[in-house]
Amino acid sequence: MLKSLFSWKVLLNLVVAIGVFVGLVWLTFRWLEYHTNHGQEIPVPNVVNKSVHDAVKILDDTGLEYEVDSATYDPKYRPFQVLQIYPAPGSRVKDGRTVRLKVNPRTWAQIAVPDVINKYSGLAFQRLDQVGLKIGDTIYEPSIQKDALLRILYKGNAVNPGARLPRFSVIDVVVGSGPMRNISIPNVVGLSVKEARAVITKSMFEVGLVEHEDGGKDESDIIYYQDPSSGDVRDQGMQIDLWASKKTPAELRAKIEQLNSIYRMKVDTSLPPVRYEEVHNEPSYEAPVIPSAPRRETPKPEVPKTETPKPQTTTPKPATGSGTEKPKASTTPSSTGSTAKPAASTTTGQQPAQKPKAKKVVVE
């Protein structure tokens, strides 16, 4: 067994196989050197801080391929200035090797405008700031959507959500300030449905029900009735219902009268207005009887009685001697049974009696 394994035939086949393997490996490497231009290397030129146009021209002359990649915009460098190159300058590469250039763009990278239309202005401003858009002027416009963001303006033109703008662009926003009050409703009777829609929208109202007399949806039909009627005042955003037909108003007189009976209420002003009076039923109650304290009687002062002096009667003295003397006047009453009046005293120094003053008695 061992003799047959180490026979010269087996050894010869083994040597031939090893030779063939070594030859194939050598030929493979030689082919790779030829195909990859082994030993034929080119130094990478230094094009940093040059403009991208100059850098591309230099790389073309050297025989190297290039690939331009824009970096984040840096205002410290010039637009289209080469900031970095890979492989690094001075490196030796094969002929035809691709070199990547990192270039400063002309301006900030563009971003998509977020969808913040009809959103609350506070949240919309926050979202715009997050994506890198700066808010310039805030314009308030009458709208039923109070404090809602209505439009976005860039350089005076409206911008739709999804449009791409340079980062840190300054935009203006239009915000609703609330509906306007007491706006006169326009007259659209006699206009086509299409024209009436434009007039109603321009007057800051909305189109409500549009009823076609023939049941179709032809925008060329003529408006023969509207509700509310023209001249009425309503707030912004109110709906105006329309009735349209291809017939003339004379042919639709019965229909118009029917609509008037429904939508035009007539108030009879001949009757006196009814007055309503409010009756307030207040609860009645009796005041409690409070027993009064006993009164103290104040005694009246006693007036002392005044005595009337009695009249004095003078008796005539009898006459003595000769001669006749006239008797003195007597105060005796001439008639019997009559009451005599007191005589006035003629005596000097005598005064009539005075009444005593009443004394004031205080009861404590």
mmCIF file of C-alpha atoms in Angstrom:
data_model
loop_
_atom_site.group_PDB
_atom_site.id
_atom_site.type_symbol
_atom_site.label_atom_id
_atom_site.label_comp_id
_atom_site.label_asym_id
_atom_site.label_seq_id
_atom_site.Cartn_x
_atom_site.Cartn_y
_atom_site.Cartn_z
ATOM 1 C CA MET A 1 0.000 0.000 0.000
ATOM 2 C CA LEU A 2 2.774 2.422 0.970
ATOM 3 C CA LYS A 3 4.850 1.375 -2.005
ATOM 4 C CA SER A 4 2.056 2.172 -4.380
ATOM 5 C CA LEU A 5 1.527 5.600 -2.685
ATOM 6 C CA PHE A 6 5.154 6.692 -3.132
ATOM 7 C CA SER A 7 5.543 5.378 -6.609
ATOM 8 C CA TRP A 8 7.120 7.670 -9.175
ATOM 9 C CA LYS A 9 3.864 8.048 -11.079
ATOM 10 C CA VAL A 10 2.004 9.420 -8.104
ATOM 11 C CA LEU A 11 4.818 11.819 -7.286
ATOM 12 C CA LEU A 12 4.964 13.010 -10.875
ATOM 13 C CA ASN A 13 1.246 13.807 -10.918
ATOM 14 C CA LEU A 14 1.567 15.681 -7.642
ATOM 15 C CA VAL A 15 4.420 17.811 -8.945
ATOM 16 C CA VAL A 16 2.524 18.578 -12.143
ATOM 17 C CA ALA A 17 -0.567 19.671 -10.150
ATOM 18 C CA ILE A 18 1.470 21.995 -7.919
ATOM 19 C CA GLY A 19 3.126 23.525 -10.958
ATOM 20 C CA VAL A 20 -0.148 24.161 -12.667
ATOM 21 C CA PHE A 21 -1.564 25.821 -9.518
ATOM 22 C CA VAL A 22 1.440 28.113 -9.073
ATOM 23 C CA GLY A 23 1.302 29.077 -12.721
ATOM 24 C CA LEU A 24 -2.350 30.005 -12.541
ATOM 25 C CA VAL A 25 -1.761 32.172 -9.471
ATOM 26 C CA TRP A 26 1.129 34.001 -11.147
ATOM 27 C CA LEU A 27 -0.825 34.596 -14.281
ATOM 28 C CA THR A 28 -3.758 35.952 -12.254
ATOM 29 C CA PHE A 29 -1.637 38.544 -10.451
ATOM 30 C CA ARG A 30 0.056 39.580 -13.665
ATOM 31 C CA TRP A 31 -3.285 40.094 -15.283
ATOM 32 C CA LEU A 32 -4.461 42.165 -12.324
ATOM 33 C CA GLU A 33 -1.343 44.342 -12.479
ATOM 34 C CA TYR A 34 -1.885 44.936 -16.131
ATOM 35 C CA HIS A 35 -5.576 45.560 -15.762
ATOM 36 C CA THR A 36 -5.260 47.887 -12.743
ATOM 37 C CA ASN A 37 -2.170 49.697 -14.067
ATOM 38 C CA HIS A 38 -0.105 48.613 -11.115
ATOM 39 C CA GLY A 39 2.754 51.015 -10.546
ATOM 40 C CA GLN A 40 1.117 53.719 -12.644
ATOM 41 C CA GLU A 41 -0.162 56.036 -9.855
ATOM 42 C CA ILE A 42 -1.133 59.694 -10.072
ATOM 43 C CA PRO A 43 -0.868 62.148 -7.148
ATOM 44 C CA VAL A 44 -4.151 63.820 -6.182
ATOM 45 C CA PRO A 45 -3.914 67.561 -6.824
ATOM 46 C CA ASN A 46 -4.793 70.053 -4.066
ATOM 47 C CA VAL A 47 -7.965 71.868 -5.140
ATOM 48 C CA VAL A 48 -9.195 72.883 -1.679
ATOM 49 C CA ASN A 49 -10.469 76.514 -1.434
ATOM 50 C CA LYS A 50 -10.686 76.713 -5.203
ATOM 51 C CA SER A 51 -13.953 77.193 -7.023
ATOM 52 C CA VAL A 52 -15.662 74.036 -8.164
ATOM 53 C CA HIS A 53 -15.211 75.023 -11.844
ATOM 54 C CA ASP A 54 -11.422 75.351 -11.457
ATOM 55 C CA ALA A 55 -11.215 72.105 -9.456
ATOM 56 C CA VAL A 56 -13.096 70.146 -12.122
ATOM 57 C CA LYS A 57 -10.806 71.453 -14.874
ATOM 58 C CA ILE A 58 -7.662 70.446 -12.935
ATOM 59 C CA LEU A 59 -8.984 66.942 -12.265
ATOM 60 C CA ASP A 60 -9.883 66.493 -15.954
ATOM 61 C CA ASP A 61 -6.336 67.432 -16.987
ATOM 62 C CA THR A 62 -4.879 65.006 -14.452
ATOM 63 C CA GLY A 63 -7.015 62.126 -15.703
ATOM 64 C CA LEU A 64 -9.015 61.667 -12.549
ATOM 65 C CA GLU A 65 -12.768 61.357 -12.321
ATOM 66 C CA TYR A 66 -14.705 63.593 -9.881
ATOM 67 C CA GLU A 67 -17.941 63.608 -7.960
ATOM 68 C CA VAL A 68 -19.391 66.801 -6.453
ATOM 69 C CA ASP A 69 -21.247 66.656 -3.144
ATOM 70 C CA SER A 70 -22.817 69.790 -1.604
ATOM 71 C CA ALA A 71 -22.355 70.323 2.107
ATOM 72 C CA THR A 72 -24.373 72.389 4.545
ATOM 73 C CA TYR A 73 -24.252 76.017 3.558
ATOM 74 C CA ASP A 74 -21.686 78.004 5.531
ATOM 75 C CA PRO A 75 -21.842 81.770 5.041
ATOM 76 C CA LYS A 76 -18.165 82.083 6.043
ATOM 77 C CA TYR A 77 -17.103 80.610 2.682
ATOM 78 C CA ARG A 78 -17.785 81.635 -0.869
ATOM 79 C CA PRO A 79 -20.559 79.913 -2.797
ATOM 80 C CA PHE A 80 -19.299 76.881 -4.802
ATOM 81 C CA GLN A 81 -15.977 76.855 -2.918
ATOM 82 C CA VAL A 82 -14.311 73.447 -2.465
ATOM 83 C CA LEU A 83 -14.176 72.722 1.247
ATOM 84 C CA GLN A 84 -12.804 69.180 1.282
ATOM 85 C CA ILE A 85 -11.456 66.537 -1.125
ATOM 86 C CA TYR A 86 -11.240 62.755 -0.768
ATOM 87 C CA PRO A 87 -8.714 61.112 -1.118
ATOM 88 C CA ALA A 88 -6.636 63.768 0.591
ATOM 89 C CA PRO A 89 -4.423 65.993 -1.564
ATOM 90 C CA GLY A 90 -1.021 64.343 -2.314
ATOM 91 C CA SER A 91 -2.351 60.796 -2.185
ATOM 92 C CA ARG A 92 -1.350 58.549 -5.141
ATOM 93 C CA VAL A 93 -4.236 56.917 -6.950
ATOM 94 C CA LYS A 94 -4.740 55.036 -10.174
ATOM 95 C CA ASP A 95 -5.507 56.776 -13.381
ATOM 96 C CA GLY A 96 -9.295 57.207 -13.682
ATOM 97 C CA ARG A 97 -9.901 57.077 -9.931
ATOM 98 C CA THR A 98 -12.987 59.013 -8.771
ATOM 99 C CA VAL A 99 -12.255 61.894 -6.440
ATOM 100 C CA ARG A 100 -15.091 63.275 -4.274
ATOM 101 C CA LEU A 101 -15.352 67.038 -3.822
ATOM 102 C CA LYS A 102 -17.285 68.616 -0.953
ATOM 103 C CA VAL A 103 -18.478 72.032 -2.121
ATOM 104 C CA ASN A 104 -20.157 74.915 -0.261
ATOM 105 C CA PRO A 105 -23.580 75.480 -1.914
ATOM 106 C CA ARG A 106 -24.759 78.821 -3.198
ATOM 107 C CA THR A 107 -27.278 79.270 -0.375
ATOM 108 C CA TRP A 108 -28.993 77.317 2.334
ATOM 109 C CA ALA A 109 -30.453 73.955 1.451
ATOM 110 C CA GLN A 110 -34.090 73.998 0.422
ATOM 111 C CA ILE A 111 -36.771 72.701 2.749
ATOM 112 C CA ALA A 112 -40.415 71.784 2.244
ATOM 113 C CA VAL A 113 -43.067 74.170 3.550
ATOM 114 C CA PRO A 114 -45.123 72.336 6.196
ATOM 115 C CA ASP A 115 -48.904 72.050 5.904
ATOM 116 C CA VAL A 116 -50.055 74.609 8.478
ATOM 117 C CA ILE A 117 -52.865 76.225 6.472
ATOM 118 C CA ASN A 118 -56.095 76.683 8.512
ATOM 119 C CA LYS A 119 -54.216 75.696 11.658
ATOM 120 C CA TYR A 120 -54.083 77.741 14.869
ATOM 121 C CA SER A 121 -51.533 80.505 14.392
ATOM 122 C CA GLY A 122 -49.598 79.737 17.588
ATOM 123 C CA LEU A 123 -48.939 76.123 16.573
ATOM 124 C CA ALA A 124 -48.300 77.117 12.940
ATOM 125 C CA PHE A 125 -45.623 79.654 13.935
ATOM 126 C CA GLN A 126 -43.893 77.048 16.081
ATOM 127 C CA ARG A 127 -43.881 74.500 13.238
ATOM 128 C CA LEU A 128 -42.492 77.011 10.718
ATOM 129 C CA ASP A 129 -39.711 77.947 13.107
ATOM 130 C CA GLN A 130 -38.785 74.293 13.618
ATOM 131 C CA VAL A 131 -38.177 73.708 9.898
ATOM 132 C CA GLY A 132 -36.066 76.868 9.636
ATOM 133 C CA LEU A 133 -38.436 79.456 8.155
ATOM 134 C CA LYS A 134 -38.420 82.965 9.614
ATOM 135 C CA ILE A 135 -41.694 84.880 9.970
ATOM 136 C CA GLY A 136 -41.612 88.475 8.765
ATOM 137 C CA ASP A 137 -44.887 90.419 8.687
ATOM 138 C CA THR A 138 -48.143 89.153 10.163
ATOM 139 C CA ILE A 139 -51.118 90.384 8.106
ATOM 140 C CA TYR A 140 -54.589 90.205 9.659
ATOM 141 C CA GLU A 141 -57.519 89.615 7.314
ATOM 142 C CA PRO A 142 -61.252 89.347 8.119
ATOM 143 C CA SER A 143 -62.255 85.693 8.234
ATOM 144 C CA ILE A 144 -64.628 83.444 10.140
ATOM 145 C CA GLN A 145 -61.555 81.394 11.105
ATOM 146 C CA LYS A 146 -60.281 83.656 13.846
ATOM 147 C CA ASP A 147 -56.580 83.263 14.771
ATOM 148 C CA ALA A 148 -56.104 80.682 11.996
ATOM 149 C CA LEU A 149 -53.239 80.858 9.470
ATOM 150 C CA LEU A 150 -54.869 81.477 6.088
ATOM 151 C CA ARG A 151 -51.945 81.906 3.659
ATOM 152 C CA ILE A 152 -48.143 81.920 3.465
ATOM 153 C CA LEU A 153 -46.473 84.563 1.294
ATOM 154 C CA TYR A 154 -42.896 84.445 -0.027
ATOM 155 C CA LYS A 155 -41.757 87.612 -1.783
ATOM 156 C CA GLY A 156 -45.386 88.629 -2.175
ATOM 157 C CA ASN A 157 -46.570 85.357 -3.756
ATOM 158 C CA ALA A 158 -48.696 82.696 -2.091
ATOM 159 C CA VAL A 159 -46.843 79.457 -1.286
ATOM 160 C CA ASN A 160 -48.594 76.094 -1.129
ATOM 161 C CA PRO A 161 -47.686 73.412 1.425
ATOM 162 C CA GLY A 162 -44.900 71.180 0.118
ATOM 163 C CA ALA A 163 -43.186 73.911 -1.906
ATOM 164 C CA ARG A 164 -39.416 74.074 -1.408
ATOM 165 C CA LEU A 165 -37.825 77.254 -0.106
ATOM 166 C CA PRO A 166 -34.250 78.022 0.971
ATOM 167 C CA ARG A 167 -33.623 77.437 4.631
ATOM 168 C CA PHE A 168 -34.003 80.546 6.850
ATOM 169 C CA SER A 169 -36.110 82.303 4.223
ATOM 170 C CA VAL A 170 -38.289 85.172 5.501
ATOM 171 C CA ILE A 171 -41.989 84.586 4.870
ATOM 172 C CA ASP A 172 -45.127 86.634 5.562
ATOM 173 C CA VAL A 173 -48.243 85.044 7.023
ATOM 174 C CA VAL A 174 -51.935 86.003 6.762
ATOM 175 C CA VAL A 175 -53.971 85.369 9.929
ATOM 176 C CA GLY A 176 -57.752 85.575 10.320
ATOM 177 C CA SER A 177 -59.002 88.406 12.539
ATOM 178 C CA GLY A 178 -62.600 87.216 12.886
ATOM 179 C CA PRO A 179 -65.741 87.790 10.794
ATOM 180 C CA MET A 180 -66.902 91.247 9.740
ATOM 181 C CA ARG A 181 -70.264 92.396 11.054
ATOM 182 C CA ASN A 182 -73.309 93.869 9.295
ATOM 183 C CA ILE A 183 -72.266 93.413 5.652
ATOM 184 C CA SER A 184 -74.867 94.225 3.007
ATOM 185 C CA ILE A 185 -75.921 91.193 0.962
ATOM 186 C CA PRO A 186 -75.398 91.687 -2.794
ATOM 187 C CA ASN A 187 -78.140 91.287 -5.396
ATOM 188 C CA VAL A 188 -77.448 88.253 -7.621
ATOM 189 C CA VAL A 189 -80.924 87.861 -9.138
ATOM 190 C CA GLY A 190 -80.560 87.919 -12.910
ATOM 191 C CA LEU A 191 -76.981 86.590 -12.892
ATOM 192 C CA SER A 192 -75.884 83.125 -13.878
ATOM 193 C CA VAL A 193 -74.962 80.645 -11.183
ATOM 194 C CA LYS A 194 -71.272 80.982 -12.048
ATOM 195 C CA GLU A 195 -71.387 84.766 -11.865
ATOM 196 C CA ALA A 196 -73.374 84.656 -8.625
ATOM 197 C CA ARG A 197 -70.768 82.426 -6.994
ATOM 198 C CA ALA A 198 -68.017 84.919 -7.841
ATOM 199 C CA VAL A 199 -70.014 87.896 -6.520
ATOM 200 C CA ILE A 200 -70.941 86.106 -3.277
ATOM 201 C CA THR A 201 -67.343 85.026 -2.636
ATOM 202 C CA LYS A 202 -66.064 88.545 -3.331
ATOM 203 C CA SER A 203 -68.590 89.923 -0.818
ATOM 204 C CA MET A 204 -67.151 87.549 1.843
ATOM 205 C CA PHE A 205 -70.212 85.288 1.963
ATOM 206 C CA GLU A 206 -70.599 81.613 1.134
ATOM 207 C CA VAL A 207 -72.875 79.899 -1.377
ATOM 208 C CA GLY A 208 -75.382 77.671 0.346
ATOM 209 C CA LEU A 209 -78.121 75.643 -1.340
ATOM 210 C CA VAL A 210 -78.327 75.973 -5.137
ATOM 211 C CA GLU A 211 -81.642 74.563 -6.373
ATOM 212 C CA HIS A 212 -82.130 74.255 -10.133
ATOM 213 C CA GLU A 213 -85.716 74.365 -11.352
ATOM 214 C CA ASP A 214 -85.160 71.552 -13.862
ATOM 215 C CA GLY A 215 -83.158 69.439 -11.416
ATOM 216 C CA GLY A 216 -79.901 69.821 -13.349
ATOM 217 C CA LYS A 217 -76.595 71.440 -12.437
ATOM 218 C CA ASP A 218 -76.069 73.845 -15.301
ATOM 219 C CA GLU A 219 -73.938 76.789 -14.133
ATOM 220 C CA SER A 220 -75.452 78.971 -16.887
ATOM 221 C CA ASP A 221 -78.928 78.932 -15.308
ATOM 222 C CA ILE A 222 -80.217 82.350 -14.267
ATOM 223 C CA ILE A 223 -80.855 83.154 -10.612
ATOM 224 C CA TYR A 224 -84.497 84.113 -10.053
ATOM 225 C CA TYR A 225 -84.611 84.036 -6.235
ATOM 226 C CA GLN A 226 -82.190 84.340 -3.329
ATOM 227 C CA ASP A 227 -82.414 84.079 0.416
ATOM 228 C CA PRO A 228 -81.587 86.274 2.322
ATOM 229 C CA SER A 229 -82.707 89.040 0.013
ATOM 230 C CA SER A 230 -80.426 91.772 -1.249
ATOM 231 C CA GLY A 231 -79.985 94.728 1.069
ATOM 232 C CA ASP A 232 -80.187 92.694 4.269
ATOM 233 C CA VAL A 233 -77.180 92.799 6.553
ATOM 234 C CA ARG A 234 -75.465 89.672 7.760
ATOM 235 C CA ASP A 235 -72.117 88.684 9.258
ATOM 236 C CA GLN A 236 -69.247 87.481 7.125
ATOM 237 C CA GLY A 237 -69.363 83.807 6.206
ATOM 238 C CA MET A 238 -73.158 83.475 6.200
ATOM 239 C CA GLN A 239 -74.629 81.272 3.465
ATOM 240 C CA ILE A 240 -76.834 82.577 0.666
ATOM 241 C CA ASP A 241 -79.268 80.087 -0.894
ATOM 242 C CA LEU A 242 -79.990 80.385 -4.611
ATOM 243 C CA TRP A 243 -82.777 79.256 -6.937
ATOM 244 C CA ALA A 244 -81.928 79.054 -10.650
ATOM 245 C CA SER A 245 -83.810 78.234 -13.837
ATOM 246 C CA LYS A 246 -83.712 78.676 -17.584
ATOM 247 C CA LYS A 247 -87.161 80.285 -17.563
ATOM 248 C CA THR A 248 -87.899 83.993 -17.261
ATOM 249 C CA PRO A 249 -89.050 85.508 -13.938
ATOM 250 C CA ALA A 250 -92.498 86.152 -15.471
ATOM 251 C CA GLU A 251 -92.952 82.442 -16.077
ATOM 252 C CA LEU A 252 -91.877 81.694 -12.503
ATOM 253 C CA ARG A 253 -94.152 84.247 -10.813
ATOM 254 C CA ALA A 254 -96.139 81.584 -8.959
ATOM 255 C CA LYS A 255 -92.948 79.951 -7.735
ATOM 256 C CA ILE A 256 -91.571 83.302 -6.567
ATOM 257 C CA GLU A 257 -94.784 84.079 -4.657
ATOM 258 C CA GLN A 258 -94.609 80.672 -3.013
ATOM 259 C CA LEU A 259 -91.020 81.292 -1.947
ATOM 260 C CA ASN A 260 -91.969 84.736 -0.655
ATOM 261 C CA SER A 261 -94.655 83.218 1.528
ATOM 262 C CA ILE A 262 -92.026 80.917 3.015
ATOM 263 C CA TYR A 263 -88.938 83.135 3.319
ATOM 264 C CA ARG A 264 -90.405 86.649 3.488
ATOM 265 C CA MET A 265 -92.454 87.038 6.653
ATOM 266 C CA LYS A 266 -94.759 90.087 6.714
ATOM 267 C CA VAL A 267 -95.416 91.703 10.072
ATOM 268 C CA ASP A 268 -98.864 93.348 10.501
ATOM 269 C CA THR A 269 -98.165 96.743 12.045
ATOM 270 C CA SER A 270 -101.827 97.894 12.095
ATOM 271 C CA LEU A 271 -102.564 96.142 15.378
ATOM 272 C CA PRO A 272 -101.388 97.792 18.570
ATOM 273 C CA PRO A 273 -98.472 96.067 20.164
ATOM 274 C CA VAL A 274 -99.219 93.768 23.039
ATOM 275 C CA ARG A 275 -97.779 95.001 26.292
ATOM 276 C CA TYR A 276 -96.808 92.593 28.953
ATOM 277 C CA GLU A 277 -96.446 93.673 32.527
ATOM 278 C CA GLU A 278 -94.621 91.736 35.115
ATOM 279 C CA VAL A 279 -96.374 91.189 38.425
ATOM 280 C CA HIS A 280 -94.145 90.793 41.400
ATOM 281 C CA ASN A 281 -95.847 88.850 44.198
ATOM 282 C CA GLU A 282 -93.960 89.825 47.280
ATOM 283 C CA PRO A 283 -94.661 87.840 50.469
ATOM 284 C CA SER A 284 -96.693 89.811 53.027
ATOM 285 C CA TYR A 285 -96.101 89.503 56.708
ATOM 286 C CA GLU A 286 -97.395 91.202 59.847
ATOM 287 C CA ALA A 287 -95.069 92.952 62.172
ATOM 288 C CA PRO A 288 -94.954 91.377 65.640
ATOM 289 C CA VAL A 289 -96.749 93.321 68.324
ATOM 290 C CA ILE A 290 -94.299 94.590 70.904
ATOM 291 C CA PRO A 291 -95.878 95.340 74.333
ATOM 292 C CA SER A 292 -95.372 99.004 75.164
ATOM 293 C CA ALA A 293 -93.953 100.077 78.492
ATOM 294 C CA PRO A 294 -96.414 101.656 80.937
ATOM 295 C CA ARG A 295 -96.492 105.420 80.719
ATOM 296 C CA ARG A 296 -95.700 107.524 83.695
ATOM 297 C CA GLU A 297 -98.331 110.157 84.348
ATOM 298 C CA THR A 298 -96.971 113.571 85.067
ATOM 299 C CA PRO A 299 -99.067 115.232 87.742
ATOM 300 C CA LYS A 300 -100.410 118.609 86.786
ATOM 301 C CA PRO A 301 -99.247 121.476 88.942
ATOM 302 C CA GLU A 302 -101.845 122.690 91.419
ATOM 303 C CA VAL A 303 -102.835 126.280 90.855
ATOM 304 C CA PRO A 304 -103.583 128.012 94.195
ATOM 305 C CA LYS A 305 -106.937 129.672 94.410
ATOM 306 C CA THR A 306 -107.073 133.424 94.533
ATOM 307 C CA GLU A 307 -109.388 134.993 97.027
ATOM 308 C CA THR A 308 -111.476 137.947 95.847
ATOM 309 C CA PRO A 309 -111.682 140.708 98.457
ATOM 310 C CA LYS A 310 -115.142 141.500 99.661
ATOM 311 C CA PRO A 311 -116.471 144.970 99.069
ATOM 312 C CA GLN A 312 -116.610 147.202 102.178
ATOM 313 C CA THR A 313 -119.848 149.031 103.072
ATOM 314 C CA THR A 314 -119.605 152.566 104.466
ATOM 315 C CA THR A 315 -122.379 153.726 106.749
ATOM 316 C CA PRO A 316 -123.108 157.435 106.773
ATOM 317 C CA LYS A 317 -122.498 159.097 110.078
ATOM 318 C CA PRO A 318 -125.345 161.043 111.641
ATOM 319 C CA ALA A 319 -125.144 164.757 111.305
ATOM 320 C CA THR A 320 -124.258 166.763 114.408
ATOM 321 C CA GLY A 321 -124.824 170.400 114.907
ATOM 322 C CA SER A 322 -126.672 172.759 112.733
ATOM 323 C CA GLY A 323 -126.385 172.796 109.137
ATOM 324 C CA THR A 324 -127.184 170.233 106.709
ATOM 325 C CA GLU A 325 -124.356 168.073 105.220
ATOM 326 C CA LYS A 326 -124.724 166.109 102.150
ATOM 327 C CA PRO A 327 -124.358 162.411 102.683
ATOM 328 C CA LYS A 328 -121.375 160.625 101.121
ATOM 329 C CA ALA A 329 -121.917 158.314 98.313
ATOM 330 C CA SER A 330 -122.518 154.847 99.492
ATOM 331 C CA THR A 331 -121.469 151.703 97.783
ATOM 332 C CA THR A 332 -124.512 149.879 99.028
ATOM 333 C CA PRO A 333 -126.551 148.494 96.227
ATOM 334 C CA SER A 334 -129.675 150.389 95.544
ATOM 335 C CA SER A 335 -131.780 147.436 94.797
ATOM 336 C CA THR A 336 -132.256 144.545 97.093
ATOM 337 C CA GLY A 337 -131.180 141.048 96.014
ATOM 338 C CA SER A 338 -128.608 142.166 93.506
ATOM 339 C CA THR A 339 -124.985 141.306 93.800
ATOM 340 C CA ALA A 340 -122.743 144.220 94.499
ATOM 341 C CA LYS A 341 -119.587 144.841 92.567
ATOM 342 C CA PRO A 342 -116.420 145.496 94.488
ATOM 343 C CA ALA A 343 -115.450 149.090 94.662
ATOM 344 C CA ALA A 344 -112.231 150.255 93.366
ATOM 345 C CA SER A 345 -109.842 151.180 96.077
ATOM 346 C CA THR A 346 -108.876 154.787 95.966
ATOM 347 C CA THR A 347 -106.450 154.501 98.832
ATOM 348 C CA THR A 348 -102.986 155.574 97.830
ATOM 349 C CA GLY A 349 -100.398 152.778 98.020
ATOM 350 C CA GLN A 350 -102.823 149.926 97.694
ATOM 351 C CA GLN A 351 -102.380 147.518 94.619
ATOM 352 C CA PRO A 352 -104.674 144.775 93.357
ATOM 353 C CA ALA A 353 -103.801 141.196 94.326
ATOM 354 C CA GLN A 354 -101.597 139.257 91.773
ATOM 355 C CA LYS A 355 -102.010 135.598 90.858
ATOM 356 C CA PRO A 356 -99.117 133.339 91.926
ATOM 357 C CA LYS A 357 -97.093 131.681 89.153
ATOM 358 C CA ALA A 358 -97.503 127.951 88.624
ATOM 359 C CA LYS A 359 -94.595 125.840 89.759
ATOM 360 C CA LYS A 360 -93.074 123.291 87.405
ATOM 361 C CA VAL A 361 -93.005 119.814 88.912
ATOM 362 C CA VAL A 362 -90.525 117.340 87.462
ATOM 363 C CA VAL A 363 -91.161 113.678 88.195
ATOM 364 C CA GLU A 364 -88.067 111.551 87.985
#
